[in-house]
Amino acid sequence: MLGNFIYYNPTKLYFGTEVDKNLKDALENYGKKVLLVYGGGSIKSNGIYDTVIKALKETGKEVVELSGVMPNPTLEKLNEGILLARNEDVDLILAVGGGSTIDYSKGVAAGAFFDGDAWTNFWLQQKEPAPDQKIIPVGSVLTLAGTGSEMNGGSVITDEKNKLKVGKVFGERLIPKFSVLNPEYTFSLPQNQMVAGIYDIMSHIMEQYFSGDDDSTSDYISEGLMRSLIASSRVAVKDPKNYEARSNIMWIATWALNTLIGKGKKQDWMVHMIAHTIGAFTHATHGMALSAISAAYYRFILKYGEHRFARFARVVWEIPSEGKTDSQLASEGIDALENWIKEIGAASDIEVLGVTDNMLEEIAATTFLGGGYKEITKEDIVAILKDSLKRNKNNL
Ligand code: NZQ
Ligand code: ZN
């Protein structure tokens, strides 16, 4: 393992179907007043809301509700939550939902007692809360497997007016203190959201895996997670209520982005950077923006990390390597990824997300730059976006 690092994660995970018992156990550790944060109402139609309210009542909590957190939560909504949490002086924020609701709750927890403009300080300037600033603890009940927000410090907020979607990875004080993971809670997801979540997980693993040349345990763990994800995804898309597959997917999502598999790695994250900008322009579902750009991005950087892409083909996709060069294998690995994107029903080009030719330069201009095997320039991004648009035309 290269590099010096600390691994610490404060999230207590409760996995399985015993939500009532688990949630009550977790809630006992916090004060009386709870801010219950959720999205557009899916938790009311699938019964999750009732279970959560029952546990809150039975543990004697006073509940303040904050609903309407939209997918890709906005700055305007964040500021509304910050004000409410400050005025109500809550003891715990309980996020019930997917990544948007949990990310949002962390933002509210960070901003409630910050003296100044939270967006500028935490997201634009990427600062951490001062050690003496009060932070409201966050807990979660997860309803969509994908982002890993249930066990990480990530909080992605969109400034609609300025078309900026910015992720802040907070330190350990904002990582959820506990998360309740019941795979059955993901059964009510629409198929496209389940698929978007699955691709988000794959992308998180690939963003960390496609970097570095050393022999690292992190990569072996990543390969195991990817193999398990691919196997379970194939079951879940045909049989969405298959508990075995959905429980694997939920557990993989958590381990894909709780910093474990990134240890000792440079990491890449350009697929996410480009997808976030696409999201800011089109409101595209996060996982679909990732799948739409991935094949074009990886073909673009293939030659800079050929050896790793060849290993990806061999180990993850089990492509026979005999008689093939690294270059051939690498390319076949990306073909396999692209075929899987289509097989599970994820977006395979950016045109279906609503991206048009005249947006490309502006998307490239507002994307944060970085890279793994190659440092990406704005010109590179335009070329990658054009390739993704062209893919659609070629497929017609
Ligand atoms: O709003 P509700 O009614 O809850 O409906 C949601 C929403 O419409 C629905 N949904 C969630 N669970 C459901 C359900 N519908 C029926 N049954 C259920 N059990 O699904 C829709 C999407 O939910 P959302 O929370 O937006 O999805 P996701 O979990 O994919 O989160 C996406 C957000 O997370 C950010 C993304 O950028 C995006 O803003 N990310 C956060 C990361 C992190 N914290 O580390 C990393 C990721 O890369 C990502 O950037
Ligand atoms: Zn993601």
Short mmCIF file of C-alpha atoms and ligand atoms in Angstrom, two decimals:
data_model
loop_
_atom_site.label_atom_id
_atom_site.label_comp_id
_atom_site.label_asym_id
_atom_site.label_seq_id
_atom_site.Cartn_x
_atom_site.Cartn_y
_atom_site.Cartn_z
CA MET A 1 0.00 0.00 0.00
CA LEU A 2 1.51 3.32 -1.05
CA GLY A 3 1.09 6.57 0.83
CA ASN A 4 0.40 7.41 4.45
CA PHE A 5 -3.23 7.46 5.47
CA ILE A 6 -5.70 7.30 8.28
CA TYR A 7 -8.80 5.18 8.01
CA TYR A 8 -11.64 6.02 10.33
CA ASN A 9 -15.35 5.85 9.77
CA PRO A 10 -17.84 6.76 12.50
CA THR A 11 -21.02 5.33 10.90
CA LYS A 12 -22.77 2.54 12.76
CA LEU A 13 -24.53 0.41 10.14
CA TYR A 14 -27.73 -1.47 10.84
CA PHE A 15 -28.28 -3.89 7.96
CA GLY A 16 -31.39 -5.96 7.26
CA THR A 17 -35.13 -5.89 7.67
CA GLU A 18 -35.49 -5.16 11.41
CA VAL A 19 -35.88 -1.42 10.97
CA ASP A 20 -38.12 -0.74 13.95
CA LYS A 21 -35.69 -2.34 16.41
CA ASN A 22 -32.61 -0.87 14.72
CA LEU A 23 -33.91 2.64 14.44
CA LYS A 24 -35.05 2.73 18.06
CA ASP A 25 -31.65 1.46 19.17
CA ALA A 26 -29.96 4.23 17.21
CA LEU A 27 -32.34 7.00 18.30
CA GLU A 28 -31.81 6.29 22.01
CA ASN A 29 -28.40 7.96 21.77
CA TYR A 30 -29.69 11.42 20.79
CA GLY A 31 -31.64 14.29 22.30
CA LYS A 32 -35.36 14.91 22.14
CA LYS A 33 -35.81 17.12 19.10
CA VAL A 34 -35.39 15.51 15.68
CA LEU A 35 -35.49 17.17 12.27
CA LEU A 36 -36.98 14.55 9.93
CA VAL A 37 -35.79 15.27 6.38
CA TYR A 38 -37.24 13.57 3.31
CA GLY A 39 -37.92 14.06 -0.39
CA GLY A 40 -40.93 14.33 -2.64
CA GLY A 41 -43.16 11.86 -0.84
CA SER A 42 -42.18 8.34 -1.95
CA ILE A 43 -41.69 7.43 1.72
CA LYS A 44 -45.37 8.15 2.35
CA SER A 45 -46.64 5.86 -0.42
CA ASN A 46 -44.35 2.92 0.41
CA GLY A 47 -44.96 2.94 4.17
CA ILE A 48 -41.42 3.88 5.26
CA TYR A 49 -42.66 7.16 6.75
CA ASP A 50 -45.08 5.33 9.08
CA THR A 51 -42.37 2.99 10.37
CA VAL A 52 -40.00 5.89 11.01
CA ILE A 53 -42.64 8.02 12.76
CA LYS A 54 -43.58 5.05 14.97
CA ALA A 55 -39.95 4.59 16.06
CA LEU A 56 -39.60 8.33 16.71
CA LYS A 57 -42.77 8.38 18.82
CA GLU A 58 -41.82 5.27 20.77
CA THR A 59 -38.47 6.80 21.67
CA GLY A 60 -40.22 9.97 22.87
CA LYS A 61 -38.94 12.32 20.20
CA GLU A 62 -40.39 15.65 19.23
CA VAL A 63 -40.43 15.76 15.43
CA VAL A 64 -39.95 18.73 13.13
CA GLU A 65 -40.50 17.82 9.46
CA LEU A 66 -38.61 19.15 6.46
CA SER A 67 -39.85 17.63 3.21
CA GLY A 68 -39.57 18.30 -0.52
CA VAL A 69 -35.86 17.69 -0.92
CA MET A 70 -35.59 17.28 -4.67
CA PRO A 71 -33.20 15.04 -6.62
CA ASN A 72 -29.98 17.08 -7.04
CA PRO A 73 -30.90 19.37 -4.11
CA THR A 74 -30.71 23.07 -4.77
CA LEU A 75 -28.97 25.90 -2.98
CA GLU A 76 -32.30 27.60 -2.39
CA LYS A 77 -33.63 24.51 -0.63
CA LEU A 78 -30.42 24.20 1.37
CA ASN A 79 -30.77 27.72 2.71
CA GLU A 80 -34.39 27.01 3.72
CA GLY A 81 -33.24 23.96 5.73
CA ILE A 82 -30.36 25.80 7.38
CA LEU A 83 -32.73 28.46 8.65
CA LEU A 84 -35.23 25.93 9.97
CA ALA A 85 -32.60 23.78 11.74
CA ARG A 86 -31.08 26.86 13.38
CA ASN A 87 -34.41 28.25 14.55
CA GLU A 88 -35.65 24.92 15.87
CA ASP A 89 -32.29 24.06 17.48
CA VAL A 90 -32.69 20.33 16.80
CA ASP A 91 -30.61 17.57 18.44
CA LEU A 92 -30.48 15.22 15.45
CA ILE A 93 -31.18 15.34 11.73
CA LEU A 94 -32.74 12.10 10.50
CA ALA A 95 -32.51 11.81 6.71
CA VAL A 96 -34.92 9.31 5.17
CA GLY A 97 -34.30 8.85 1.46
CA GLY A 98 -31.64 8.55 -1.20
CA GLY A 99 -28.38 10.39 -1.72
CA SER A 100 -30.10 13.72 -2.32
CA THR A 101 -31.84 13.70 1.07
CA ILE A 102 -28.77 12.51 2.96
CA ASP A 103 -26.38 14.90 1.17
CA TYR A 104 -28.80 17.72 1.86
CA SER A 105 -29.05 16.84 5.54
CA LYS A 106 -25.27 17.05 5.90
CA GLY A 107 -25.36 20.47 4.27
CA VAL A 108 -28.01 21.64 6.72
CA ALA A 109 -26.05 20.16 9.64
CA ALA A 110 -22.93 22.05 8.54
CA GLY A 111 -24.68 25.32 7.77
CA ALA A 112 -27.10 25.65 10.69
CA PHE A 113 -24.61 27.15 13.12
CA PHE A 114 -22.16 28.60 10.60
CA ASP A 115 -21.88 32.34 10.90
CA GLY A 116 -21.76 33.40 7.24
CA ASP A 117 -22.68 32.08 3.80
CA ALA A 118 -22.50 28.28 3.95
CA TRP A 119 -22.50 27.79 0.16
CA THR A 120 -19.50 30.07 -0.40
CA ASN A 121 -17.54 28.74 2.54
CA PHE A 122 -18.12 24.99 2.32
CA TRP A 123 -18.85 24.34 -1.37
CA LEU A 124 -17.20 27.11 -3.39
CA GLN A 125 -14.17 27.54 -1.12
CA GLN A 126 -14.21 23.88 0.04
CA LYS A 127 -13.48 24.82 3.67
CA GLU A 128 -14.22 22.65 6.70
CA PRO A 129 -16.30 23.87 9.65
CA ALA A 130 -14.10 25.33 12.38
CA PRO A 131 -13.38 22.87 15.22
CA ASP A 132 -15.45 24.93 17.67
CA GLN A 133 -18.47 25.28 15.35
CA LYS A 134 -21.54 23.36 16.48
CA ILE A 135 -22.48 20.54 14.10
CA ILE A 136 -25.85 18.80 14.32
CA PRO A 137 -25.41 14.99 14.17
CA VAL A 138 -26.95 13.27 11.13
CA GLY A 139 -28.41 9.75 10.92
CA SER A 140 -30.01 8.11 7.89
CA VAL A 141 -32.55 5.56 6.74
CA LEU A 142 -31.50 4.70 3.20
CA THR A 143 -34.09 4.11 0.47
CA LEU A 144 -31.92 4.09 -2.68
CA ALA A 145 -28.62 2.24 -3.03
CA GLY A 146 -26.08 4.19 -5.06
CA THR A 147 -24.30 7.24 -3.74
CA GLY A 148 -22.71 5.84 -0.57
CA SER A 149 -23.89 9.00 1.20
CA GLU A 150 -25.01 6.81 4.11
CA MET A 151 -21.38 6.28 5.16
CA ASN A 152 -19.43 9.18 3.72
CA GLY A 153 -19.03 12.94 4.07
CA GLY A 154 -20.20 13.79 0.53
CA SER A 155 -22.76 16.54 0.02
CA VAL A 156 -23.57 17.63 -3.54
CA ILE A 157 -25.59 20.82 -3.97
CA THR A 158 -26.75 22.55 -7.16
CA ASP A 159 -26.81 26.31 -7.69
CA GLU A 160 -29.45 26.39 -10.41
CA LYS A 161 -29.06 30.06 -11.22
CA ASN A 162 -25.36 29.79 -12.00
CA LYS A 163 -25.53 26.22 -13.36
CA LEU A 164 -23.07 24.92 -10.78
CA LYS A 165 -23.29 21.48 -9.22
CA VAL A 166 -20.62 21.25 -6.55
CA GLY A 167 -19.66 18.37 -4.27
CA LYS A 168 -18.12 18.95 -0.87
CA VAL A 169 -16.62 16.00 0.98
CA PHE A 170 -16.92 16.92 4.64
CA GLY A 171 -14.71 15.48 7.36
CA GLU A 172 -15.76 12.89 9.93
CA ARG A 173 -18.01 15.19 11.97
CA LEU A 174 -20.52 15.26 9.10
CA ILE A 175 -20.43 11.59 8.15
CA PRO A 176 -23.71 10.02 9.35
CA LYS A 177 -23.45 8.70 12.90
CA PHE A 178 -25.68 5.77 11.96
CA SER A 179 -27.42 4.43 8.89
CA VAL A 180 -30.25 1.95 8.70
CA LEU A 181 -29.99 -0.18 5.56
CA ASN A 182 -33.02 -2.29 4.72
CA PRO A 183 -32.71 -3.72 1.19
CA GLU A 184 -36.51 -4.14 1.04
CA TYR A 185 -36.84 -0.36 1.25
CA THR A 186 -35.34 -0.16 -2.24
CA PHE A 187 -38.04 -2.45 -3.75
CA SER A 188 -40.40 0.44 -4.49
CA LEU A 189 -37.86 2.32 -6.60
CA PRO A 190 -38.78 2.88 -10.24
CA GLN A 191 -36.57 0.68 -12.48
CA ASN A 192 -34.68 3.65 -13.94
CA GLN A 193 -33.71 4.87 -10.44
CA MET A 194 -32.56 1.40 -9.44
CA VAL A 195 -30.45 1.20 -12.61
CA ALA A 196 -29.05 4.71 -12.10
CA GLY A 197 -28.03 3.69 -8.58
CA ILE A 198 -26.34 0.53 -9.85
CA TYR A 199 -24.35 2.48 -12.40
CA ASP A 200 -23.41 5.11 -9.80
CA ILE A 201 -21.91 2.34 -7.66
CA MET A 202 -19.92 0.95 -10.60
CA SER A 203 -18.67 4.41 -11.43
CA HIS A 204 -17.52 5.08 -7.86
CA ILE A 205 -15.46 1.92 -7.92
CA MET A 206 -13.99 2.64 -11.37
CA GLU A 207 -13.09 6.23 -10.44
CA GLN A 208 -10.84 4.85 -7.70
CA TYR A 209 -9.63 1.73 -9.54
CA PHE A 210 -8.42 3.46 -12.73
CA SER A 211 -5.36 5.11 -11.21
CA GLY A 212 -1.91 3.97 -10.07
CA ASP A 213 0.33 1.13 -11.25
CA ASP A 214 1.37 -0.45 -7.96
CA ASP A 215 0.10 -3.75 -6.60
CA SER A 216 -2.54 -2.45 -4.17
CA THR A 217 -5.00 -4.35 -1.98
CA SER A 218 -7.51 -1.59 -2.70
CA ASP A 219 -7.69 -2.78 -6.33
CA TYR A 220 -8.34 -6.39 -5.39
CA ILE A 221 -11.20 -5.30 -3.13
CA SER A 222 -12.57 -3.14 -5.97
CA GLU A 223 -12.46 -6.05 -8.40
CA GLY A 224 -14.45 -8.22 -5.99
CA LEU A 225 -17.04 -5.48 -5.51
CA MET A 226 -17.39 -4.93 -9.26
CA ARG A 227 -17.80 -8.66 -9.96
CA SER A 228 -20.46 -8.95 -7.29
CA LEU A 229 -22.24 -5.83 -8.55
CA ILE A 230 -22.34 -7.05 -12.15
CA ALA A 231 -23.69 -10.45 -11.07
CA SER A 232 -26.39 -8.94 -8.82
CA SER A 233 -27.33 -6.24 -11.34
CA ARG A 234 -28.15 -8.93 -13.90
CA VAL A 235 -30.54 -10.56 -11.46
CA ALA A 236 -32.06 -7.29 -10.19
CA VAL A 237 -32.94 -5.81 -13.60
CA LYS A 238 -34.99 -8.93 -14.41
CA ASP A 239 -36.30 -9.56 -10.88
CA PRO A 240 -36.25 -6.26 -8.93
CA LYS A 241 -37.72 -7.82 -5.78
CA ASN A 242 -34.94 -10.39 -5.49
CA TYR A 243 -33.72 -9.78 -1.92
CA GLU A 244 -30.39 -11.50 -2.41
CA ALA A 245 -29.47 -9.30 -5.38
CA ARG A 246 -30.83 -6.06 -3.89
CA SER A 247 -29.11 -6.68 -0.55
CA ASN A 248 -25.77 -7.24 -2.28
CA ILE A 249 -26.25 -4.06 -4.29
CA MET A 250 -27.01 -2.07 -1.14
CA TRP A 251 -23.96 -3.39 0.70
CA ILE A 252 -21.66 -2.85 -2.31
CA ALA A 253 -22.89 0.75 -2.64
CA THR A 254 -21.85 1.50 0.93
CA TRP A 255 -18.36 0.01 0.56
CA ALA A 256 -17.82 1.53 -2.88
CA LEU A 257 -17.70 5.04 -1.46
CA ASN A 258 -16.84 5.08 2.22
CA THR A 259 -13.16 5.81 1.41
CA LEU A 260 -11.93 2.21 1.98
CA ILE A 261 -11.14 1.30 -1.65
CA GLY A 262 -9.58 4.70 -2.31
CA LYS A 263 -6.88 4.19 0.30
CA GLY A 264 -3.39 4.39 -1.20
CA LYS A 265 -4.85 5.53 -4.55
CA LYS A 266 -4.50 8.73 -6.56
CA GLN A 267 -8.08 8.24 -7.91
CA ASP A 268 -9.60 9.89 -10.98
CA TRP A 269 -13.16 11.33 -10.59
CA MET A 270 -13.33 13.03 -14.02
CA VAL A 271 -16.41 11.02 -15.05
CA HIS A 272 -18.15 12.48 -11.99
CA MET A 273 -16.88 16.00 -12.66
CA ILE A 274 -18.19 15.95 -16.24
CA ALA A 275 -21.45 14.27 -15.17
CA HIS A 276 -22.03 16.88 -12.46
CA THR A 277 -21.75 19.68 -15.02
CA ILE A 278 -24.08 17.83 -17.37
CA GLY A 279 -26.46 17.54 -14.42
CA ALA A 280 -26.27 21.28 -13.78
CA PHE A 281 -27.22 21.94 -17.41
CA THR A 282 -29.89 19.26 -17.87
CA HIS A 283 -31.05 18.08 -14.40
CA ALA A 284 -30.13 14.57 -15.58
CA THR A 285 -30.31 11.75 -13.04
CA HIS A 286 -26.82 11.40 -11.58
CA GLY A 287 -26.22 7.72 -12.46
CA MET A 288 -27.49 8.22 -16.02
CA ALA A 289 -25.14 11.15 -16.60
CA LEU A 290 -22.27 8.92 -15.46
CA SER A 291 -23.20 6.01 -17.73
CA ALA A 292 -23.70 8.34 -20.70
CA ILE A 293 -20.19 9.74 -20.51
CA SER A 294 -18.20 6.73 -19.25
CA ALA A 295 -17.43 4.82 -22.46
CA ALA A 296 -16.34 7.99 -24.28
CA TYR A 297 -14.17 9.04 -21.33
CA TYR A 298 -12.49 5.66 -20.89
CA ARG A 299 -11.80 5.26 -24.59
CA PHE A 300 -10.16 8.69 -24.47
CA ILE A 301 -7.78 7.79 -21.60
CA LEU A 302 -7.31 4.11 -22.49
CA LYS A 303 -3.84 4.45 -23.96
CA TYR A 304 -2.50 6.18 -20.84
CA GLY A 305 -3.44 3.30 -18.53
CA GLU A 306 -3.54 0.36 -20.91
CA HIS A 307 -2.16 -2.13 -18.44
CA ARG A 308 -4.89 -1.41 -15.87
CA PHE A 309 -7.67 -1.43 -18.45
CA ALA A 310 -6.39 -4.82 -19.68
CA ARG A 311 -6.54 -6.13 -16.09
CA PHE A 312 -10.10 -4.74 -15.80
CA ALA A 313 -11.07 -6.76 -18.91
CA ARG A 314 -9.41 -9.93 -17.64
CA VAL A 315 -10.45 -9.91 -14.00
CA VAL A 316 -13.76 -8.03 -13.92
CA TRP A 317 -15.25 -9.11 -17.24
CA GLU A 318 -13.43 -12.47 -17.46
CA ILE A 319 -12.37 -11.82 -21.06
CA PRO A 320 -9.87 -14.48 -22.24
CA SER A 321 -6.45 -12.88 -22.68
CA GLU A 322 -4.58 -15.53 -24.66
CA GLY A 323 -2.89 -14.19 -27.80
CA LYS A 324 -4.09 -10.62 -27.18
CA THR A 325 -2.09 -7.46 -26.59
CA ASP A 326 -2.88 -5.21 -23.62
CA SER A 327 -4.29 -2.72 -26.09
CA GLN A 328 -6.77 -5.22 -27.57
CA LEU A 329 -7.82 -6.47 -24.16
CA ALA A 330 -8.21 -2.95 -22.78
CA SER A 331 -10.51 -2.05 -25.63
CA GLU A 332 -12.56 -5.24 -25.20
CA GLY A 333 -12.99 -4.39 -21.50
CA ILE A 334 -14.56 -1.04 -22.38
CA ASP A 335 -16.75 -2.81 -24.98
CA ALA A 336 -17.94 -5.10 -22.18
CA LEU A 337 -18.67 -2.11 -19.94
CA GLU A 338 -20.62 -0.44 -22.74
CA ASN A 339 -22.61 -3.60 -23.45
CA TRP A 340 -23.46 -3.91 -19.75
CA ILE A 341 -24.63 -0.27 -19.67
CA LYS A 342 -27.08 -1.13 -22.46
CA GLU A 343 -28.02 -4.49 -20.92
CA ILE A 344 -29.13 -2.96 -17.61
CA GLY A 345 -30.88 -0.06 -19.36
CA ALA A 346 -28.63 2.85 -18.34
CA ALA A 347 -28.10 5.84 -20.65
CA SER A 348 -25.33 5.22 -23.17
CA ASP A 349 -24.97 8.70 -24.69
CA ILE A 350 -25.51 12.29 -23.60
CA GLU A 351 -28.05 13.19 -26.27
CA VAL A 352 -30.75 11.22 -24.44
CA LEU A 353 -30.09 13.44 -21.42
CA GLY A 354 -30.83 16.56 -23.45
CA VAL A 355 -27.27 17.69 -24.18
CA THR A 356 -26.94 19.48 -27.51
CA ASP A 357 -23.93 20.59 -29.61
CA ASN A 358 -24.21 24.20 -28.53
CA MET A 359 -23.76 23.29 -24.83
CA LEU A 360 -20.44 21.46 -25.18
CA GLU A 361 -18.03 24.39 -24.85
CA GLU A 362 -19.88 25.78 -21.84
CA ILE A 363 -20.04 22.38 -20.12
CA ALA A 364 -16.28 21.99 -20.65
CA ALA A 365 -15.60 25.52 -19.40
CA THR A 366 -17.40 24.98 -16.09
CA THR A 367 -16.16 21.45 -15.30
CA PHE A 368 -13.58 21.04 -12.50
CA LEU A 369 -10.42 19.55 -14.01
CA GLY A 370 -8.33 16.64 -12.75
CA GLY A 371 -7.73 13.07 -13.84
CA GLY A 372 -6.20 9.70 -13.11
CA TYR A 373 -4.02 8.28 -15.89
CA LYS A 374 -4.26 11.56 -17.79
CA GLU A 375 -4.67 15.15 -16.62
CA ILE A 376 -7.73 16.30 -18.53
CA THR A 377 -7.94 19.69 -20.29
CA LYS A 378 -11.03 21.61 -21.39
CA GLU A 379 -10.28 20.64 -25.01
CA ASP A 380 -10.22 16.99 -23.94
CA ILE A 381 -13.67 17.38 -22.37
CA VAL A 382 -15.10 18.81 -25.58
CA ALA A 383 -13.67 15.83 -27.50
CA ILE A 384 -15.15 13.36 -24.97
CA LEU A 385 -18.57 15.06 -25.08
CA LYS A 386 -18.54 15.05 -28.90
CA ASP A 387 -17.71 11.35 -28.91
CA SER A 388 -20.64 10.62 -26.60
CA LEU A 389 -23.01 12.65 -28.81
CA LYS A 390 -21.66 10.91 -31.93
CA ARG A 391 -22.24 7.49 -30.35
CA ASN A 392 -25.96 8.15 -30.38
CA LYS A 393 -25.92 9.19 -34.04
CA ASN A 394 -23.92 6.08 -34.95
CA ASN A 395 -26.41 3.88 -33.17
CA LEU A 396 -29.38 5.18 -35.15
O1 NZQ B 1 -37.94 12.42 -3.43
P1 NZQ B 1 -38.50 11.06 -3.24
O2 NZQ B 1 -39.96 11.03 -3.17
O3 NZQ B 1 -37.84 10.35 -2.08
O4 NZQ B 1 -38.14 10.22 -4.57
C1 NZQ B 1 -36.81 9.87 -4.92
C2 NZQ B 1 -36.28 10.66 -6.09
O5 NZQ B 1 -37.31 11.08 -6.94
C3 NZQ B 1 -36.85 8.48 -5.46
N1 NZQ B 1 -36.74 7.45 -4.43
C4 NZQ B 1 -35.75 7.28 -3.52
N2 NZQ B 1 -35.96 6.16 -2.82
C5 NZQ B 1 -37.14 5.62 -3.28
C6 NZQ B 1 -37.63 6.45 -4.30
N3 NZQ B 1 -38.77 6.19 -4.95
C7 NZQ B 1 -39.46 5.08 -4.60
N4 NZQ B 1 -39.03 4.23 -3.63
C8 NZQ B 1 -37.88 4.46 -2.96
N5 NZQ B 1 -37.45 3.58 -2.05
O6 NZQ B 1 -35.71 8.40 -6.31
C9 NZQ B 1 -35.44 9.67 -6.86
C10 NZQ B 1 -33.96 9.93 -6.80
O7 NZQ B 1 -33.53 10.06 -5.46
P2 NZQ B 1 -32.11 10.73 -5.14
O8 NZQ B 1 -31.94 10.77 -3.68
O9 NZQ B 1 -31.97 12.00 -5.92
O10 NZQ B 1 -31.11 9.68 -5.83
P3 NZQ B 1 -29.62 9.29 -5.48
O11 NZQ B 1 -29.55 8.44 -4.28
O12 NZQ B 1 -29.07 8.76 -6.74
O13 NZQ B 1 -28.90 10.68 -5.11
C11 NZQ B 1 -28.44 11.54 -6.12
C12 NZQ B 1 -27.72 12.74 -5.52
O14 NZQ B 1 -26.54 12.32 -4.77
C13 NZQ B 1 -25.38 12.99 -5.28
C14 NZQ B 1 -25.76 13.21 -6.73
O15 NZQ B 1 -24.95 14.16 -7.38
C15 NZQ B 1 -27.20 13.65 -6.61
O16 NZQ B 1 -27.28 15.00 -6.23
N6 NZQ B 1 -24.18 12.19 -5.02
C16 NZQ B 1 -23.74 12.09 -3.74
C17 NZQ B 1 -22.55 11.46 -3.42
C18 NZQ B 1 -22.03 11.35 -2.04
N7 NZQ B 1 -22.75 11.75 -1.02
O17 NZQ B 1 -20.91 10.89 -1.85
C19 NZQ B 1 -21.69 10.88 -4.44
C20 NZQ B 1 -22.39 10.64 -5.73
O18 NZQ B 1 -21.41 10.50 -6.73
C21 NZQ B 1 -23.36 11.72 -6.11
O19 NZQ B 1 -22.71 12.82 -6.71
ZN ZN B 2 -21.78 9.12 -8.05
#
